[in-house]
Protein backbone atom coordinates (compact mmCIF):
# COMPACT_ATOMS: atom_id res chain seq x y z
CA UNK A 1 0.00 0.00 0.00
CA UNK A 2 2.84 2.42 0.77
CA UNK A 3 4.23 1.94 -2.73
CA UNK A 4 0.83 2.88 -4.18
CA UNK A 5 0.68 6.05 -2.09
CA UNK A 6 4.20 7.12 -3.14
CA UNK A 7 3.56 6.38 -6.80
CA UNK A 8 0.16 8.06 -6.84
CA UNK A 9 1.59 11.58 -7.11
CA UNK A 10 3.61 10.63 -10.16
CA UNK A 11 0.67 8.87 -11.76
CA UNK A 12 -1.84 11.62 -11.02
CA UNK A 13 -1.13 13.40 -14.27
CA UNK A 14 -1.82 10.35 -16.41
CA UNK A 15 -5.03 10.24 -18.39
CA UNK A 16 -6.39 6.82 -19.24
CA UNK A 17 -6.14 6.38 -22.99
CA UNK A 18 -9.42 6.59 -24.85
CA UNK A 19 -11.57 7.01 -21.75
CA UNK A 20 -11.36 10.64 -20.77
CA UNK A 21 -11.05 9.42 -17.16
CA UNK A 22 -8.15 10.76 -15.13
CA UNK A 23 -6.12 8.58 -12.82
CA UNK A 24 -7.17 8.58 -9.18
CA UNK A 25 -4.68 9.62 -6.54
CA UNK A 26 -6.78 8.37 -3.63
CA UNK A 27 -5.87 4.94 -2.27
CA UNK A 28 -8.78 2.59 -1.87
CA UNK A 29 -8.20 2.46 1.87
CA UNK A 30 -9.18 6.13 2.09
CA UNK A 31 -12.68 5.34 0.89
CA UNK A 32 -12.95 2.38 3.26
CA UNK A 33 -11.58 4.42 6.16
CA UNK A 34 -14.49 6.83 6.40
CA UNK A 35 -14.13 9.28 3.53
CA UNK A 36 -16.66 7.42 1.39
CA UNK A 37 -19.69 9.26 2.83
CA UNK A 38 -18.01 12.53 1.82
CA UNK A 39 -17.38 11.08 -1.65
CA UNK A 40 -21.02 10.08 -1.99
CA UNK A 41 -22.18 13.50 -0.79
CA UNK A 42 -19.95 15.33 -3.28
CA UNK A 43 -20.56 12.99 -6.23
CA UNK A 44 -24.13 12.34 -7.31
CA UNK A 45 -25.04 8.87 -8.49
CA UNK A 46 -24.49 8.21 -12.19
CA UNK A 47 -26.66 5.52 -13.77
CA UNK A 48 -24.79 2.89 -15.75
CA UNK A 49 -25.62 -0.51 -17.15
CA UNK A 50 -23.70 -3.65 -16.28
CA UNK A 51 -23.72 -6.31 -18.98
CA UNK A 52 -22.67 -9.03 -16.52
CA UNK A 53 -23.08 -9.80 -12.85
CA UNK A 54 -19.83 -9.56 -10.93
CA UNK A 55 -18.22 -9.76 -7.53
CA UNK A 56 -17.81 -6.54 -5.62
CA UNK A 57 -14.52 -5.89 -3.84
CA UNK A 58 -13.49 -3.93 -0.78
CA UNK A 59 -10.72 -2.24 -2.81
CA UNK A 60 -9.84 -1.83 -6.51
CA UNK A 61 -7.62 -4.91 -6.50
CA UNK A 62 -9.17 -8.31 -7.05
CA UNK A 63 -5.99 -10.09 -5.98
CA UNK A 64 -5.51 -8.28 -2.67
CA UNK A 65 -9.07 -7.49 -1.61
CA UNK A 66 -11.89 -9.70 -0.46
CA UNK A 67 -15.02 -10.35 -2.46
CA UNK A 68 -17.70 -8.74 -0.35
CA UNK A 69 -20.82 -9.32 -2.41
CA UNK A 70 -22.32 -9.30 -5.87
CA UNK A 71 -23.61 -6.72 -8.28
CA UNK A 72 -26.24 -8.01 -10.67
CA UNK A 73 -26.30 -7.25 -14.37
CA UNK A 74 -28.58 -4.41 -15.41
CA UNK A 75 -29.05 -0.79 -14.41
CA UNK A 76 -27.15 0.36 -11.36
CA UNK A 77 -25.40 3.52 -10.21
CA UNK A 78 -21.83 4.45 -9.45
CA UNK A 79 -20.43 7.42 -7.60
CA UNK A 80 -16.93 7.80 -8.95
CA UNK A 81 -13.88 5.89 -10.18
CA UNK A 82 -10.39 5.06 -9.01
CA UNK A 83 -7.45 3.58 -10.85
CA UNK A 84 -6.37 0.19 -9.52
CA UNK A 85 -5.30 -3.26 -10.59
CA UNK A 86 -5.31 -4.02 -14.29
CA UNK A 87 -8.18 -6.47 -14.67
CA UNK A 88 -9.27 -8.49 -17.70
CA UNK A 89 -12.56 -10.33 -18.20
CA UNK A 90 -15.32 -10.60 -20.80
CA UNK A 91 -13.04 -9.37 -23.58
CA UNK A 92 -12.16 -6.06 -21.87
CA UNK A 93 -9.11 -4.92 -19.93
CA UNK A 94 -9.21 -1.91 -17.64
CA UNK A 95 -7.54 -0.31 -14.63
CA UNK A 96 -10.71 1.63 -13.79
CA UNK A 97 -12.74 0.53 -10.77
CA UNK A 98 -16.13 2.05 -9.99
CA UNK A 99 -17.36 2.84 -6.47
CA UNK A 100 -20.93 1.70 -5.92
CA UNK A 101 -23.24 -0.10 -3.51
CA UNK A 102 -23.76 -3.75 -4.41
CA UNK A 103 -26.88 -5.89 -4.46
CA UNK A 104 -25.74 -7.70 -1.31
CA UNK A 105 -26.18 -4.58 0.84
CA UNK A 106 -22.53 -3.52 0.92
CA UNK A 107 -21.75 0.17 0.46
CA UNK A 108 -18.67 1.84 -1.00
CA UNK A 109 -17.41 -1.23 -2.82
CA UNK A 110 -15.61 -1.48 -6.13
CA UNK A 111 -16.50 -3.20 -9.39
CA UNK A 112 -14.27 -3.30 -12.45
CA UNK A 113 -15.35 -1.27 -15.44
CA UNK A 114 -14.95 -4.36 -17.65
CA UNK A 115 -18.47 -5.46 -16.66
CA UNK A 116 -20.20 -2.37 -18.08
CA UNK A 117 -22.19 -2.50 -21.29
CA UNK A 118 -20.53 -0.96 -24.33
CA UNK A 119 -22.88 2.03 -24.03
CA UNK A 120 -21.77 2.73 -20.44
CA UNK A 121 -18.10 1.80 -20.84
CA UNK A 122 -16.84 5.37 -21.34
CA UNK A 123 -19.31 7.16 -19.10
CA UNK A 124 -17.98 10.45 -17.70
CA UNK A 125 -17.35 10.03 -13.96
CA UNK A 126 -15.55 12.07 -11.32
CA UNK A 127 -12.52 10.69 -9.51
CA UNK A 128 -13.11 9.44 -5.97
PDB file of C-alpha atoms in Angstrom:
ATOM      1  CA  UNK A   1       0.000   0.000   0.000  1.00  0.00           C
ATOM      2  CA  UNK A   2       2.836   2.420   0.769  1.00  0.00           C
ATOM      3  CA  UNK A   3       4.228   1.944  -2.734  1.00  0.00           C
ATOM      4  CA  UNK A   4       0.834   2.880  -4.184  1.00  0.00           C
ATOM      5  CA  UNK A   5       0.679   6.050  -2.086  1.00  0.00           C
ATOM      6  CA  UNK A   6       4.195   7.122  -3.136  1.00  0.00           C
ATOM      7  CA  UNK A   7       3.558   6.385  -6.800  1.00  0.00           C
ATOM      8  CA  UNK A   8       0.163   8.062  -6.845  1.00  0.00           C
ATOM      9  CA  UNK A   9       1.591  11.580  -7.110  1.00  0.00           C
ATOM     10  CA  UNK A  10       3.606  10.629 -10.162  1.00  0.00           C
ATOM     11  CA  UNK A  11       0.675   8.871 -11.760  1.00  0.00           C
ATOM     12  CA  UNK A  12      -1.840  11.619 -11.016  1.00  0.00           C
ATOM     13  CA  UNK A  13      -1.129  13.400 -14.268  1.00  0.00           C
ATOM     14  CA  UNK A  14      -1.817  10.348 -16.409  1.00  0.00           C
ATOM     15  CA  UNK A  15      -5.032  10.235 -18.387  1.00  0.00           C
ATOM     16  CA  UNK A  16      -6.392   6.825 -19.244  1.00  0.00           C
ATOM     17  CA  UNK A  17      -6.141   6.383 -22.989  1.00  0.00           C
ATOM     18  CA  UNK A  18      -9.418   6.588 -24.847  1.00  0.00           C
ATOM     19  CA  UNK A  19     -11.573   7.006 -21.746  1.00  0.00           C
ATOM     20  CA  UNK A  20     -11.362  10.639 -20.770  1.00  0.00           C
ATOM     21  CA  UNK A  21     -11.046   9.425 -17.165  1.00  0.00           C
ATOM     22  CA  UNK A  22      -8.148  10.760 -15.132  1.00  0.00           C
ATOM     23  CA  UNK A  23      -6.121   8.577 -12.823  1.00  0.00           C
ATOM     24  CA  UNK A  24      -7.173   8.581  -9.183  1.00  0.00           C
ATOM     25  CA  UNK A  25      -4.685   9.623  -6.544  1.00  0.00           C
ATOM     26  CA  UNK A  26      -6.781   8.367  -3.627  1.00  0.00           C
ATOM     27  CA  UNK A  27      -5.867   4.945  -2.272  1.00  0.00           C
ATOM     28  CA  UNK A  28      -8.783   2.589  -1.866  1.00  0.00           C
ATOM     29  CA  UNK A  29      -8.204   2.457   1.874  1.00  0.00           C
ATOM     30  CA  UNK A  30      -9.176   6.129   2.089  1.00  0.00           C
ATOM     31  CA  UNK A  31     -12.680   5.343   0.894  1.00  0.00           C
ATOM     32  CA  UNK A  32     -12.955   2.382   3.257  1.00  0.00           C
ATOM     33  CA  UNK A  33     -11.578   4.424   6.157  1.00  0.00           C
ATOM     34  CA  UNK A  34     -14.487   6.825   6.401  1.00  0.00           C
ATOM     35  CA  UNK A  35     -14.130   9.280   3.535  1.00  0.00           C
ATOM     36  CA  UNK A  36     -16.661   7.416   1.388  1.00  0.00           C
ATOM     37  CA  UNK A  37     -19.689   9.265   2.829  1.00  0.00           C
ATOM     38  CA  UNK A  38     -18.008  12.529   1.815  1.00  0.00           C
ATOM     39  CA  UNK A  39     -17.376  11.079  -1.655  1.00  0.00           C
ATOM     40  CA  UNK A  40     -21.017  10.080  -1.991  1.00  0.00           C
ATOM     41  CA  UNK A  41     -22.183  13.501  -0.792  1.00  0.00           C
ATOM     42  CA  UNK A  42     -19.955  15.330  -3.275  1.00  0.00           C
ATOM     43  CA  UNK A  43     -20.563  12.993  -6.234  1.00  0.00           C
ATOM     44  CA  UNK A  44     -24.135  12.339  -7.309  1.00  0.00           C
ATOM     45  CA  UNK A  45     -25.043   8.867  -8.485  1.00  0.00           C
ATOM     46  CA  UNK A  46     -24.494   8.214 -12.193  1.00  0.00           C
ATOM     47  CA  UNK A  47     -26.662   5.522 -13.774  1.00  0.00           C
ATOM     48  CA  UNK A  48     -24.785   2.892 -15.750  1.00  0.00           C
ATOM     49  CA  UNK A  49     -25.617  -0.511 -17.151  1.00  0.00           C
ATOM     50  CA  UNK A  50     -23.702  -3.645 -16.282  1.00  0.00           C
ATOM     51  CA  UNK A  51     -23.719  -6.314 -18.978  1.00  0.00           C
ATOM     52  CA  UNK A  52     -22.666  -9.027 -16.521  1.00  0.00           C
ATOM     53  CA  UNK A  53     -23.082  -9.801 -12.853  1.00  0.00           C
ATOM     54  CA  UNK A  54     -19.827  -9.561 -10.926  1.00  0.00           C
ATOM     55  CA  UNK A  55     -18.218  -9.758  -7.528  1.00  0.00           C
ATOM     56  CA  UNK A  56     -17.811  -6.542  -5.616  1.00  0.00           C
ATOM     57  CA  UNK A  57     -14.518  -5.894  -3.840  1.00  0.00           C
ATOM     58  CA  UNK A  58     -13.492  -3.928  -0.784  1.00  0.00           C
ATOM     59  CA  UNK A  59     -10.723  -2.242  -2.809  1.00  0.00           C
ATOM     60  CA  UNK A  60      -9.844  -1.833  -6.507  1.00  0.00           C
ATOM     61  CA  UNK A  61      -7.619  -4.907  -6.503  1.00  0.00           C
ATOM     62  CA  UNK A  62      -9.174  -8.311  -7.051  1.00  0.00           C
ATOM     63  CA  UNK A  63      -5.992 -10.091  -5.980  1.00  0.00           C
ATOM     64  CA  UNK A  64      -5.512  -8.275  -2.672  1.00  0.00           C
ATOM     65  CA  UNK A  65      -9.067  -7.494  -1.605  1.00  0.00           C
ATOM     66  CA  UNK A  66     -11.886  -9.697  -0.455  1.00  0.00           C
ATOM     67  CA  UNK A  67     -15.018 -10.350  -2.462  1.00  0.00           C
ATOM     68  CA  UNK A  68     -17.697  -8.738  -0.348  1.00  0.00           C
ATOM     69  CA  UNK A  69     -20.820  -9.319  -2.413  1.00  0.00           C
ATOM     70  CA  UNK A  70     -22.324  -9.297  -5.871  1.00  0.00           C
ATOM     71  CA  UNK A  71     -23.608  -6.720  -8.276  1.00  0.00           C
ATOM     72  CA  UNK A  72     -26.242  -8.013 -10.668  1.00  0.00           C
ATOM     73  CA  UNK A  73     -26.298  -7.248 -14.372  1.00  0.00           C
ATOM     74  CA  UNK A  74     -28.575  -4.409 -15.408  1.00  0.00           C
ATOM     75  CA  UNK A  75     -29.054  -0.789 -14.406  1.00  0.00           C
ATOM     76  CA  UNK A  76     -27.151   0.363 -11.357  1.00  0.00           C
ATOM     77  CA  UNK A  77     -25.402   3.523 -10.209  1.00  0.00           C
ATOM     78  CA  UNK A  78     -21.834   4.454  -9.452  1.00  0.00           C
ATOM     79  CA  UNK A  79     -20.427   7.422  -7.601  1.00  0.00           C
ATOM     80  CA  UNK A  80     -16.928   7.796  -8.952  1.00  0.00           C
ATOM     81  CA  UNK A  81     -13.884   5.891 -10.178  1.00  0.00           C
ATOM     82  CA  UNK A  82     -10.388   5.058  -9.014  1.00  0.00           C
ATOM     83  CA  UNK A  83      -7.446   3.575 -10.848  1.00  0.00           C
ATOM     84  CA  UNK A  84      -6.371   0.194  -9.518  1.00  0.00           C
ATOM     85  CA  UNK A  85      -5.300  -3.256 -10.592  1.00  0.00           C
ATOM     86  CA  UNK A  86      -5.314  -4.025 -14.294  1.00  0.00           C
ATOM     87  CA  UNK A  87      -8.184  -6.465 -14.665  1.00  0.00           C
ATOM     88  CA  UNK A  88      -9.273  -8.488 -17.696  1.00  0.00           C
ATOM     89  CA  UNK A  89     -12.557 -10.326 -18.201  1.00  0.00           C
ATOM     90  CA  UNK A  90     -15.325 -10.603 -20.803  1.00  0.00           C
ATOM     91  CA  UNK A  91     -13.040  -9.373 -23.580  1.00  0.00           C
ATOM     92  CA  UNK A  92     -12.161  -6.061 -21.871  1.00  0.00           C
ATOM     93  CA  UNK A  93      -9.110  -4.919 -19.934  1.00  0.00           C
ATOM     94  CA  UNK A  94      -9.211  -1.907 -17.645  1.00  0.00           C
ATOM     95  CA  UNK A  95      -7.542  -0.312 -14.634  1.00  0.00           C
ATOM     96  CA  UNK A  96     -10.711   1.633 -13.794  1.00  0.00           C
ATOM     97  CA  UNK A  97     -12.744   0.527 -10.772  1.00  0.00           C
ATOM     98  CA  UNK A  98     -16.129   2.050  -9.987  1.00  0.00           C
ATOM     99  CA  UNK A  99     -17.359   2.837  -6.467  1.00  0.00           C
ATOM    100  CA  UNK A 100     -20.931   1.702  -5.925  1.00  0.00           C
ATOM    101  CA  UNK A 101     -23.241  -0.096  -3.508  1.00  0.00           C
ATOM    102  CA  UNK A 102     -23.755  -3.745  -4.411  1.00  0.00           C
ATOM    103  CA  UNK A 103     -26.881  -5.887  -4.462  1.00  0.00           C
ATOM    104  CA  UNK A 104     -25.742  -7.702  -1.312  1.00  0.00           C
ATOM    105  CA  UNK A 105     -26.180  -4.584   0.842  1.00  0.00           C
ATOM    106  CA  UNK A 106     -22.530  -3.517   0.915  1.00  0.00           C
ATOM    107  CA  UNK A 107     -21.746   0.173   0.461  1.00  0.00           C
ATOM    108  CA  UNK A 108     -18.670   1.836  -0.996  1.00  0.00           C
ATOM    109  CA  UNK A 109     -17.412  -1.230  -2.819  1.00  0.00           C
ATOM    110  CA  UNK A 110     -15.606  -1.480  -6.132  1.00  0.00           C
ATOM    111  CA  UNK A 111     -16.498  -3.201  -9.388  1.00  0.00           C
ATOM    112  CA  UNK A 112     -14.272  -3.296 -12.445  1.00  0.00           C
ATOM    113  CA  UNK A 113     -15.354  -1.266 -15.439  1.00  0.00           C
ATOM    114  CA  UNK A 114     -14.951  -4.357 -17.647  1.00  0.00           C
ATOM    115  CA  UNK A 115     -18.474  -5.459 -16.660  1.00  0.00           C
ATOM    116  CA  UNK A 116     -20.200  -2.371 -18.076  1.00  0.00           C
ATOM    117  CA  UNK A 117     -22.195  -2.502 -21.294  1.00  0.00           C
ATOM    118  CA  UNK A 118     -20.534  -0.958 -24.325  1.00  0.00           C
ATOM    119  CA  UNK A 119     -22.883   2.029 -24.026  1.00  0.00           C
ATOM    120  CA  UNK A 120     -21.767   2.727 -20.445  1.00  0.00           C
ATOM    121  CA  UNK A 121     -18.102   1.805 -20.844  1.00  0.00           C
ATOM    122  CA  UNK A 122     -16.843   5.368 -21.345  1.00  0.00           C
ATOM    123  CA  UNK A 123     -19.307   7.161 -19.097  1.00  0.00           C
ATOM    124  CA  UNK A 124     -17.981  10.450 -17.700  1.00  0.00           C
ATOM    125  CA  UNK A 125     -17.354  10.027 -13.956  1.00  0.00           C
ATOM    126  CA  UNK A 126     -15.546  12.073 -11.316  1.00  0.00           C
ATOM    127  CA  UNK A 127     -12.515  10.690  -9.514  1.00  0.00           C
ATOM    128  CA  UNK A 128     -13.112   9.436  -5.970  1.00  0.00           C
TER     129      UNK A 128
END
